[in-house]
Coordinates of C-alpha atoms in Angstrom, one line a residue:
M330 CA 32.3 5.6 12.3
N331 CA 28.3 5.4 12.6
R332 CA 27.5 3.3 15.0
K333 CA 23.8 2.9 14.2
L334 CA 25.3 1.0 10.8
T335 CA 27.6 -0.7 12.9
L336 CA 25.0 -2.0 15.1
A337 CA 22.9 -3.2 11.8
A338 CA 26.0 -4.6 10.4
A339 CA 26.5 -7.0 13.7
L340 CA 23.0 -7.7 13.6
L341 CA 22.2 -8.5 10.4
A342 CA 26.1 -10.7 10.3
A343 CA 24.7 -12.4 13.4
T344 CA 21.6 -13.2 11.9
V345 CA 22.5 -14.7 8.9
M346 CA 26.2 -16.3 10.5
G347 CA 24.5 -17.8 12.9
G348 CA 21.4 -20.5 14.2
A349 CA 21.6 -24.0 13.2
A350 CA 24.3 -25.1 10.6
N351 CA 22.0 -26.2 8.0
A352 CA 19.3 -23.5 8.7
K353 CA 18.5 -21.0 5.7
T354 CA 18.7 -16.8 5.9
F355 CA 16.8 -15.3 3.1
V356 CA 17.9 -12.2 3.0
Y357 CA 15.3 -8.9 1.3
C358 CA 17.0 -5.5 1.1
S359 CA 14.1 -4.1 1.1
E360 CA 13.3 0.1 0.2
G361 CA 12.3 2.1 3.3
S362 CA 11.6 1.6 6.7
P363 CA 8.4 0.5 8.0
E364 CA 6.1 3.4 9.9
G365 CA 5.0 1.0 12.2
F366 CA 4.2 -2.7 12.9
D367 CA 0.4 -2.7 12.9
P368 CA -1.1 -2.8 9.6
G369 CA -4.9 -1.3 10.5
M370 CA -3.1 1.5 10.6
Y371 CA -1.2 2.4 7.8
T372 CA -1.6 2.5 3.9
A373 CA 1.8 2.3 2.3
G374 CA 3.1 -0.8 0.6
T375 CA 6.8 -1.4 3.1
T376 CA 4.8 -1.3 5.4
F377 CA 3.0 -4.0 4.5
D378 CA 5.8 -6.3 3.4
A379 CA 7.0 -5.9 6.8
A380 CA 4.2 -6.8 8.8
A381 CA 0.6 -7.6 7.8
H382 CA 2.9 -10.4 4.5
T383 CA 4.4 -11.6 7.6
V384 CA 3.2 -11.6 11.0
Y385 CA -0.1 -11.9 10.1
N386 CA -3.1 -13.4 7.6
R387 CA -6.7 -12.5 7.3
L388 CA -10.1 -13.8 7.2
L389 CA -9.5 -14.4 3.4
E390 CA -6.4 -14.8 0.9
F391 CA -4.8 -13.0 -2.5
K392 CA -3.8 -16.1 -4.3
P393 CA -0.5 -15.9 -4.4
G394 CA 0.5 -14.5 -8.0
T395 CA -3.6 -13.1 -8.7
T396 CA -6.1 -10.6 -7.5
E397 CA -8.1 -13.9 -6.7
T398 CA -9.3 -14.5 -3.1
E399 CA -9.2 -17.8 -1.5
P400 CA -10.0 -18.5 2.5
G401 CA -7.9 -18.0 5.0
L402 CA -8.5 -17.5 8.8
A403 CA -12.1 -18.6 7.6
E404 CA -11.8 -21.7 5.9
S405 CA -15.3 -21.2 4.0
W406 CA -18.4 -18.2 4.4
E407 CA -22.0 -17.8 3.6
I408 CA -23.5 -14.0 1.6
S409 CA -27.3 -13.6 2.6
D410 CA -29.3 -13.0 -0.9
D411 CA -29.6 -9.3 0.0
G412 CA -26.1 -9.2 0.4
L413 CA -25.6 -8.0 3.7
E414 CA -24.7 -10.5 5.9
Y415 CA -21.9 -12.4 5.6
T416 CA -21.0 -15.2 8.0
F417 CA -17.6 -16.2 8.2
K418 CA -16.8 -19.9 9.7
I419 CA -13.6 -19.4 11.3
R420 CA -10.3 -22.0 10.8
Q421 CA -9.5 -24.3 13.7
G422 CA -6.5 -25.0 15.3
V423 CA -5.1 -21.8 14.1
K424 CA -1.9 -21.0 16.9
F425 CA -0.8 -17.5 17.6
Q426 CA 3.3 -16.8 17.6
T427 CA 4.9 -17.6 20.5
T428 CA 7.6 -15.0 20.7
D429 CA 9.9 -13.8 23.7
F430 CA 7.3 -11.3 24.3
F431 CA 4.6 -13.2 24.4
T432 CA 3.6 -16.8 25.4
P433 CA -0.1 -17.5 23.9
S434 CA -2.8 -19.4 25.6
R435 CA -5.1 -20.6 23.2
D436 CA -5.7 -20.8 19.7
L437 CA -7.9 -18.2 17.3
N438 CA -11.1 -17.9 17.6
A439 CA -13.9 -15.3 16.5
D440 CA -13.2 -12.8 19.7
D441 CA -9.7 -11.8 17.8
V442 CA -11.4 -11.1 14.7
V443 CA -14.5 -9.5 16.5
F444 CA -11.9 -7.2 18.4
S445 CA -9.7 -6.5 14.8
F446 CA -12.6 -4.6 13.7
D447 CA -14.6 -3.2 16.2
R448 CA -10.9 -1.7 16.9
Q449 CA -10.7 -0.1 13.5
L450 CA -14.5 0.6 13.1
N451 CA -15.9 2.0 16.7
S452 CA -14.0 5.5 18.1
N453 CA -15.1 4.2 21.8
N454 CA -12.6 0.8 22.0
P455 CA -10.0 1.8 24.1
W456 CA -7.5 0.2 21.4
N457 CA -9.0 3.2 18.4
Q458 CA -6.4 5.7 19.7
Y459 CA -3.3 4.0 21.4
V460 CA -1.3 5.7 18.9
A461 CA -2.0 9.3 19.2
G462 CA -3.9 10.7 16.3
A463 CA -4.6 7.3 14.5
S464 CA -6.6 7.5 12.0
W465 CA -7.0 3.8 10.3
E466 CA -6.9 5.5 7.1
Y467 CA -8.0 2.6 4.7
A468 CA -10.8 1.8 6.9
N469 CA -12.3 5.3 6.9
G470 CA -11.1 6.0 3.2
M471 CA -13.1 3.0 2.3
G472 CA -16.6 3.9 4.1
F473 CA -16.0 0.7 6.9
P474 CA -17.5 2.8 9.5
A475 CA -21.0 3.6 7.7
L476 CA -20.7 0.5 5.7
I477 CA -20.3 -2.2 8.2
K478 CA -23.5 -2.4 10.8
S479 CA -22.6 -5.0 13.3
V480 CA -18.9 -7.7 13.4
E481 CA -20.7 -10.3 15.9
K482 CA -19.7 -13.1 17.5
V483 CA -22.2 -16.4 16.9
D484 CA -20.3 -19.1 18.3
D485 CA -16.6 -19.7 19.4
Y486 CA -15.5 -20.4 15.6
T487 CA -18.6 -18.0 13.6
V488 CA -18.3 -14.7 12.8
K489 CA -21.2 -12.6 11.4
I490 CA -20.8 -9.4 9.4
T491 CA -23.6 -7.2 9.2
L492 CA -24.0 -4.0 6.3
N493 CA -25.5 -1.0 5.9
Q494 CA -25.9 -1.7 2.0
P495 CA -24.8 -4.0 -0.5
E496 CA -20.5 -3.3 -1.8
A497 CA -19.6 -5.6 -4.6
P498 CA -15.6 -5.4 -3.8
F499 CA -17.0 -6.4 0.2
L500 CA -14.4 -10.0 -0.1
A501 CA -11.8 -8.7 -2.0
N502 CA -11.6 -6.1 0.4
L503 CA -11.6 -8.7 3.6
A504 CA -8.3 -9.9 1.8
M505 CA -6.2 -6.5 2.1
P506 CA -3.6 -6.4 4.5
F507 CA -5.5 -3.8 6.7
M508 CA -7.6 -6.1 7.2
S509 CA -5.3 -8.6 9.3
I510 CA -6.1 -10.2 12.5
V511 CA -4.2 -9.4 15.4
S512 CA -4.6 -11.3 18.7
K513 CA -6.7 -9.8 21.8
E514 CA -5.2 -12.1 24.2
Y515 CA -2.0 -10.0 23.8
S516 CA -4.1 -7.0 23.5
D517 CA -5.5 -7.3 26.8
K518 CA -2.1 -8.3 28.0
L519 CA -0.7 -4.8 26.9
E520 CA -3.6 -3.0 28.0
A521 CA -3.4 -4.8 31.5
D522 CA 0.3 -3.6 31.1
G523 CA 0.0 -0.3 30.0
K524 CA 1.7 -0.9 27.2
K525 CA -0.1 -1.2 24.4
E526 CA 1.9 0.9 22.3
L527 CA 4.0 -1.8 21.5
M528 CA 1.2 -3.3 19.4
N529 CA 3.0 -1.0 16.7
Q530 CA 6.5 -2.0 18.1
Q531 CA 6.2 -5.6 17.9
P532 CA 3.3 -7.4 16.5
L533 CA 2.4 -10.8 16.9
G534 CA -0.4 -12.5 14.8
T535 CA -1.0 -16.3 12.7
G536 CA 1.2 -16.1 9.8
P537 CA 4.2 -17.6 8.4
F538 CA 6.9 -15.2 10.2
A539 CA 7.5 -14.4 13.8
F540 CA 8.9 -11.3 14.6
V541 CA 11.8 -11.1 16.3
A542 CA 13.7 -8.1 16.5
Y543 CA 14.2 -4.1 14.8
Q544 CA 16.6 -1.6 14.4
Q545 CA 15.3 1.1 13.3
D546 CA 15.8 2.2 9.3
A547 CA 18.3 -0.6 9.2
V548 CA 17.4 -4.4 9.2
I549 CA 14.3 -6.3 10.6
R550 CA 14.6 -9.8 11.8
Y551 CA 12.4 -12.4 11.8
K552 CA 12.2 -16.5 11.9
A553 CA 9.9 -19.1 10.9
N554 CA 6.8 -19.9 12.5
P555 CA 6.9 -23.8 14.1
D556 CA 3.6 -23.6 14.1
Y557 CA 1.8 -22.4 11.3
W558 CA -1.0 -23.2 10.2
G559 CA -0.1 -23.3 6.8
G560 CA 2.8 -25.7 7.5
K561 CA 6.9 -24.1 8.2
Q562 CA 8.4 -22.6 6.2
K563 CA 11.5 -23.9 4.0
I564 CA 13.6 -20.6 5.2
D565 CA 13.8 -20.7 8.9
D566 CA 15.5 -16.6 9.2
L567 CA 14.0 -14.1 7.6
V568 CA 15.7 -10.2 7.1
F569 CA 14.7 -7.5 5.8
A570 CA 18.2 -5.4 5.5
I571 CA 16.5 -1.7 4.9
T572 CA 18.1 -0.5 1.9
T573 CA 17.3 2.9 0.7
D574 CA 19.4 3.8 -2.3
A575 CA 18.6 1.3 -5.3
A576 CA 21.8 1.1 -6.8
V577 CA 23.3 0.1 -3.1
R578 CA 20.6 -2.8 -3.4
Y579 CA 21.6 -3.8 -6.6
Q580 CA 25.1 -3.8 -5.7
K581 CA 23.8 -6.0 -2.3
L582 CA 22.5 -7.9 -4.5
K583 CA 25.2 -9.1 -7.2
A584 CA 27.6 -9.9 -4.1
G585 CA 24.9 -11.8 -2.8
E586 CA 24.6 -10.1 0.1
C587 CA 20.3 -10.5 -0.1
H588 CA 18.5 -12.5 -2.3
L589 CA 15.9 -10.6 -4.0
M590 CA 15.4 -6.7 -4.2
P591 CA 12.5 -4.2 -4.9
F592 CA 12.4 -1.4 -7.6
P593 CA 15.4 -1.2 -9.4
N594 CA 16.6 1.6 -11.4
A595 CA 15.7 1.5 -15.1
A596 CA 19.4 1.8 -16.3
D597 CA 20.6 -1.3 -14.3
V598 CA 17.7 -4.1 -15.6
E599 CA 19.3 -4.8 -18.6
A600 CA 22.7 -5.8 -16.9
M601 CA 20.9 -7.5 -14.1
K602 CA 19.1 -9.8 -17.0
A603 CA 22.7 -10.2 -18.5
D604 CA 23.9 -11.9 -15.1
P605 CA 24.1 -15.7 -14.9
N606 CA 23.8 -15.0 -10.9
L607 CA 20.6 -13.6 -11.2
K608 CA 16.9 -13.2 -12.9
V609 CA 14.3 -11.2 -13.0
M610 CA 10.6 -11.1 -12.9
E611 CA 8.3 -8.7 -15.0
Q612 CA 5.0 -8.0 -15.4
E613 CA 2.8 -4.8 -16.1
G614 CA 2.2 -3.0 -13.2
L615 CA -1.3 -2.2 -11.4
N616 CA -0.4 1.2 -10.4
I617 CA -0.6 5.0 -11.2
A618 CA 1.8 7.7 -10.0
Y619 CA 0.9 11.1 -10.1
L620 CA 0.8 14.7 -8.2
A621 CA -1.8 15.5 -6.1
Y622 CA -2.8 19.7 -6.2
N623 CA -4.4 20.7 -3.2
T624 CA -7.7 21.4 -4.6
T625 CA -8.6 23.4 -1.3
Q626 CA -5.7 26.0 -1.6
A627 CA -5.8 28.8 -3.7
P628 CA -5.4 29.0 -6.5
F629 CA -5.1 25.7 -6.9
D630 CA -8.8 25.4 -6.1
K631 CA -9.3 26.5 -9.9
V632 CA -9.8 24.4 -12.0
E633 CA -8.2 26.3 -15.2
V634 CA -5.4 26.9 -12.4
R635 CA -5.2 22.4 -12.5
K636 CA -5.5 22.2 -16.0
A637 CA -3.1 24.7 -17.0
L638 CA 0.0 23.1 -14.4
N639 CA -1.0 19.0 -16.6
M640 CA -0.5 21.0 -19.7
A641 CA 2.9 22.4 -18.9
I642 CA 4.1 18.8 -18.0
N643 CA 6.0 17.3 -20.6
K644 CA 5.2 13.2 -19.2
K645 CA 7.0 11.5 -22.0
A646 CA 10.3 12.9 -20.6
I647 CA 9.3 12.1 -17.2
V648 CA 8.9 8.3 -18.6
D649 CA 12.2 8.0 -20.7
A650 CA 14.0 9.5 -17.6
V651 CA 13.1 7.9 -14.9
F652 CA 11.9 4.3 -16.2
Q653 CA 14.1 4.3 -19.5
G654 CA 10.9 3.9 -21.1
A655 CA 9.6 1.3 -19.1
A656 CA 6.1 2.6 -18.6
T657 CA 3.8 4.1 -20.1
E658 CA 2.0 8.1 -20.1
A659 CA -1.0 8.0 -17.4
K660 CA -3.4 10.0 -18.3
N661 CA -6.3 7.8 -15.8
P662 CA -6.3 7.6 -12.7
I663 CA -6.7 3.4 -13.4
P664 CA -4.1 1.6 -14.9
P665 CA -4.7 0.3 -18.6
T666 CA -4.8 -2.9 -17.2
M667 CA -7.8 -2.8 -14.7
W668 CA -11.7 -3.7 -16.1
S669 CA -13.6 -0.6 -16.5
Y670 CA -10.9 2.0 -17.8
N671 CA -12.0 4.2 -20.1
D672 CA -9.8 4.5 -22.9
A673 CA -11.5 6.8 -24.9
I674 CA -11.3 9.8 -22.9
K675 CA -8.4 12.0 -24.1
D676 CA -5.4 13.4 -22.0
D677 CA -4.4 16.8 -21.5
A678 CA -2.0 17.6 -24.2
Y679 CA 1.7 18.3 -23.6
D680 CA 1.4 22.2 -24.4
P681 CA 3.6 25.3 -22.4
D682 CA 2.0 28.4 -24.4
A683 CA -1.3 27.5 -23.8
A684 CA -0.6 26.5 -20.1
K685 CA 0.9 29.6 -19.8
K686 CA -1.9 31.9 -21.1
M687 CA -4.4 29.8 -19.5
L688 CA -2.6 30.7 -16.3
E689 CA -3.3 34.5 -17.1
E690 CA -6.6 34.5 -17.8
A691 CA -7.3 32.2 -14.7
G692 CA -5.9 35.8 -13.2
V693 CA -2.3 33.7 -11.5
K694 CA 0.2 35.6 -11.8
D695 CA 3.9 35.1 -10.2
L696 CA 3.4 31.4 -9.0
S697 CA 5.3 30.1 -6.3
M698 CA 4.6 26.7 -5.3
K699 CA 6.1 23.6 -3.3
V700 CA 6.1 19.8 -5.5
W701 CA 7.5 17.3 -2.9
A702 CA 9.1 14.5 -3.6
M703 CA 8.4 10.7 -1.9
P704 CA 12.4 10.0 -0.4
V705 CA 11.7 5.8 -1.5
S706 CA 11.4 4.2 -4.7
R707 CA 7.6 2.5 -5.2
P708 CA 6.7 0.7 -8.2
Y709 CA 4.9 3.5 -9.7
M710 CA 7.5 5.9 -9.4
L711 CA 11.6 4.7 -8.7
N712 CA 13.3 8.6 -8.3
A713 CA 10.6 10.9 -7.5
R714 CA 13.7 13.2 -7.1
R715 CA 14.3 13.5 -10.4
A716 CA 10.5 13.6 -11.5
A717 CA 10.3 16.7 -10.1
E718 CA 13.3 18.2 -11.1
L719 CA 11.9 17.3 -14.5
I720 CA 8.5 19.0 -13.4
Q721 CA 10.0 22.2 -11.5
S722 CA 11.9 23.0 -15.0
D723 CA 8.2 22.8 -16.8
F724 CA 6.6 25.0 -14.8
A725 CA 9.5 27.3 -15.4
K726 CA 9.0 27.0 -18.5
I727 CA 5.3 28.8 -17.8
G728 CA 6.5 31.5 -15.5
V729 CA 5.7 29.1 -11.9
K730 CA 8.4 29.1 -9.8
V731 CA 8.5 25.4 -7.9
E732 CA 10.3 24.3 -4.5
V733 CA 11.4 20.5 -4.6
V734 CA 10.5 19.5 -0.5
S735 CA 10.6 15.9 0.8
Y736 CA 10.4 14.3 4.3
E737 CA 11.5 10.9 5.7
W738 CA 9.0 8.3 4.0
A739 CA 6.6 7.9 7.7
E740 CA 6.6 11.5 8.3
Y741 CA 6.5 12.5 4.1
L742 CA 3.3 10.4 4.2
D743 CA 1.5 11.6 7.7
R744 CA 2.3 15.7 6.0
S745 CA 0.6 15.3 2.4
K746 CA -2.5 14.1 4.5
A747 CA -2.7 17.3 6.0
K748 CA -5.8 19.6 4.6
D749 CA -3.8 22.5 5.0
R750 CA -0.7 20.9 3.3
D751 CA 0.6 23.3 0.8
G752 CA 1.9 23.2 -2.7
A753 CA 1.7 19.4 -5.5
V754 CA 2.5 16.2 -4.0
I755 CA 4.6 13.0 -5.8
L756 CA 2.6 10.4 -4.9
G757 CA 1.3 7.2 -6.2
W758 CA -0.6 3.6 -5.7
T759 CA -0.5 0.2 -6.4
G760 CA -4.0 -1.7 -6.5
D761 CA -4.2 -4.1 -3.0
N762 CA -7.6 -5.8 -4.1
G763 CA -7.5 -5.4 -8.1
D764 CA -11.5 -3.8 -8.2
P765 CA -11.4 0.1 -9.3
D766 CA -13.3 0.7 -6.4
N767 CA -9.5 0.4 -4.3
F768 CA -8.4 3.6 -7.1
L769 CA -11.6 5.8 -7.5
H770 CA -13.3 5.4 -4.2
T771 CA -10.2 5.1 -1.4
L772 CA -7.9 7.6 -3.4
L773 CA -10.6 10.2 -4.2
G774 CA -13.9 9.8 -2.9
C775 CA -15.3 11.8 -0.6
D776 CA -14.4 9.4 2.3
A777 CA -10.7 9.3 1.2
V778 CA -10.2 13.5 1.9
G779 CA -7.5 14.0 5.4
G780 CA -5.9 10.6 4.5
N781 CA -5.5 8.7 1.0
N782 CA -6.7 11.3 -0.8
R783 CA -4.2 13.7 -1.1
A784 CA -6.1 15.7 -3.3
Q785 CA -8.2 16.9 -0.4
W786 CA -11.2 16.6 -3.1
C787 CA -14.9 16.8 -3.0
N788 CA -16.9 16.3 -5.7
E789 CA -20.3 15.2 -5.7
E790 CA -20.8 14.2 -8.8
F791 CA -17.7 11.8 -8.5
N792 CA -18.5 10.9 -5.4
D793 CA -22.2 9.9 -6.3
L794 CA -20.8 8.1 -8.9
V795 CA -18.3 5.4 -7.2
V796 CA -20.3 4.6 -4.6
K797 CA -22.8 3.6 -6.3
A798 CA -20.7 1.5 -8.4
K799 CA -19.3 -0.5 -5.2
A800 CA -22.8 -0.7 -4.1
T801 CA -24.0 -2.7 -6.9
T802 CA -23.2 -6.4 -8.7
D803 CA -24.6 -5.9 -11.9
Q804 CA -20.5 -5.9 -13.9
A805 CA -21.9 -4.5 -16.3
E806 CA -23.1 -1.6 -14.9
R807 CA -20.8 -1.1 -12.7
V808 CA -17.9 -0.7 -15.8
K809 CA -20.5 2.1 -16.6
L810 CA -20.8 4.1 -14.1
Y811 CA -16.4 3.3 -13.7
E812 CA -16.3 5.3 -16.9
Q813 CA -18.5 8.1 -16.2
A814 CA -16.2 9.1 -13.1
Q815 CA -12.8 9.0 -14.8
E816 CA -14.2 12.3 -17.4
V817 CA -15.7 13.8 -14.4
F818 CA -12.0 13.3 -12.7
K819 CA -10.5 14.0 -16.2
R820 CA -12.7 17.7 -16.6
E821 CA -11.9 18.7 -13.1
A822 CA -7.8 17.6 -12.9
P823 CA -7.5 17.2 -9.1
W824 CA -4.6 15.0 -10.5
A825 CA -1.2 15.4 -12.8
T826 CA -1.7 11.8 -14.0
L827 CA 1.7 10.7 -14.5
D828 CA 2.4 7.5 -15.3
H829 CA 1.7 3.4 -14.8
S830 CA 5.2 1.3 -15.0
L831 CA 6.5 -2.3 -15.5
S832 CA 6.8 -4.1 -12.4
V833 CA 10.5 -5.4 -12.2
V834 CA 11.9 -7.7 -9.7
P835 CA 15.4 -9.3 -9.4
M836 CA 16.7 -11.9 -7.3
R837 CA 19.3 -14.7 -6.9
K838 CA 19.5 -17.5 -9.3
E839 CA 18.6 -20.1 -6.0
V840 CA 15.2 -18.4 -5.3
E841 CA 12.3 -20.4 -5.7
G842 CA 9.1 -20.1 -4.5
F843 CA 9.0 -16.6 -5.3
H844 CA 5.5 -15.0 -6.5
Q845 CA 5.5 -11.4 -8.4
S846 CA 2.4 -10.1 -7.4
P847 CA -0.1 -8.3 -9.2
L848 CA -0.7 -6.2 -6.0
G849 CA 2.8 -5.3 -5.6
D850 CA 3.4 -7.1 -2.5
F851 CA 6.6 -8.7 -1.1
A852 CA 5.8 -12.2 0.6
F853 CA 8.1 -14.9 1.2
E854 CA 5.5 -17.1 2.2
G855 CA 6.1 -20.3 0.4
V856 CA 9.7 -19.2 -1.0
D857 CA 13.1 -21.2 -0.7
L858 CA 16.8 -21.2 -1.1
V859 CA 17.4 -23.8 -3.9
E860 CA 21.9 -24.4 -4.8

């Protein structure tokens, strides 16, 4: 008998069955394990769902179900005329969670906000490398260290952030999960005890749910935060039942063992819609799936080789096989639902004969390469292994031999960032703030090389365009710059753009108050179970 699974089952049963007779327990069949519980260090939605959207808050929040920002831990703010100074008034009376592992002695104040920024931006902060090799991938990939000149405490409930240049999406950026506000008091206690690593294992914040326990790769338990500034939640206990197989998630949903699941197999959606015990939410996903070549490694450093490989991929076959048609073929690195999408761009034609000829003309013969396939379902790629096998077959037709490789999810994300990574990696992105900058600069800018920029692609022309675009507040000018950037991207082909998918969320009929997020979040604030 598998002892880990037995422990997990017992823990889950104790959670669902235990507690007060009228306690409500909500079980979410999540698709994977978090990399950790400190959202500042990561970029994966699985991790954000398990930490940022449960335990933490930010200065600003996204209004549920939208990309519109609203006050969070900052109740108001002022921006200087030159767009360089942002002064935030911190909400008073906000309490940090009381848990079995820490009891706070004070409310949230400006010290917590300053610390939350400084640990990410300041390499001399003792918390900057409290986890070995911490890269603060999002902050660095978005250029925050160069953008932010200072973060200052004006008084206990006022913080001033000064920028080195204007940044059009700055407020939206502050609402993103990586900008979650942590407790300086808790951090100080962990440091004094010589247990700093617990910040990433036992999170403590101001959010709607307090962390209780984590059984690795099996279950995460939370309880409603009774002191939450937004009001105590209607559900008493929240459980993430980690279930990597979409078919198993579906069986658990049908059996009532979980109330909501992400990323169903496309072939199961019609049956879900027909089940009177379930309901299904759908919307166009703000996402992209891609195959990123390592543009620093031969022969993928040649644009002709990348173009040839792109022309060999039958994207329609991937959309049909993986999504049953519930996705569209992608030609640009941003989705068509996003402003500044350049529809005038022509996609690379599917033409294996021309692709084979182009490889020969580039002097490439007997090419063997690896294609990395994600081990988990994501909204933009429900079955990366199947997609990789289709690409393997496509490339074989032009004489390219492919080995499909994979790793555990956290390891996959970590290894795929390496500048000397071999082959091409299947990954994707769901927008975190509704701004094109969050795709174009975050995934393809020079600041993101070695992090989110899995193609390791630093193109000066492209980078200048996206950096200029985010420094201007003129929307029409930003559109022009982003349209030009997409032209450079298509010409240089650091990725094979694969698909944009429909986002589908099935749940039990008794679930109320869940907002499907265009940003791909699974957040359970305000959710209830009503018989």
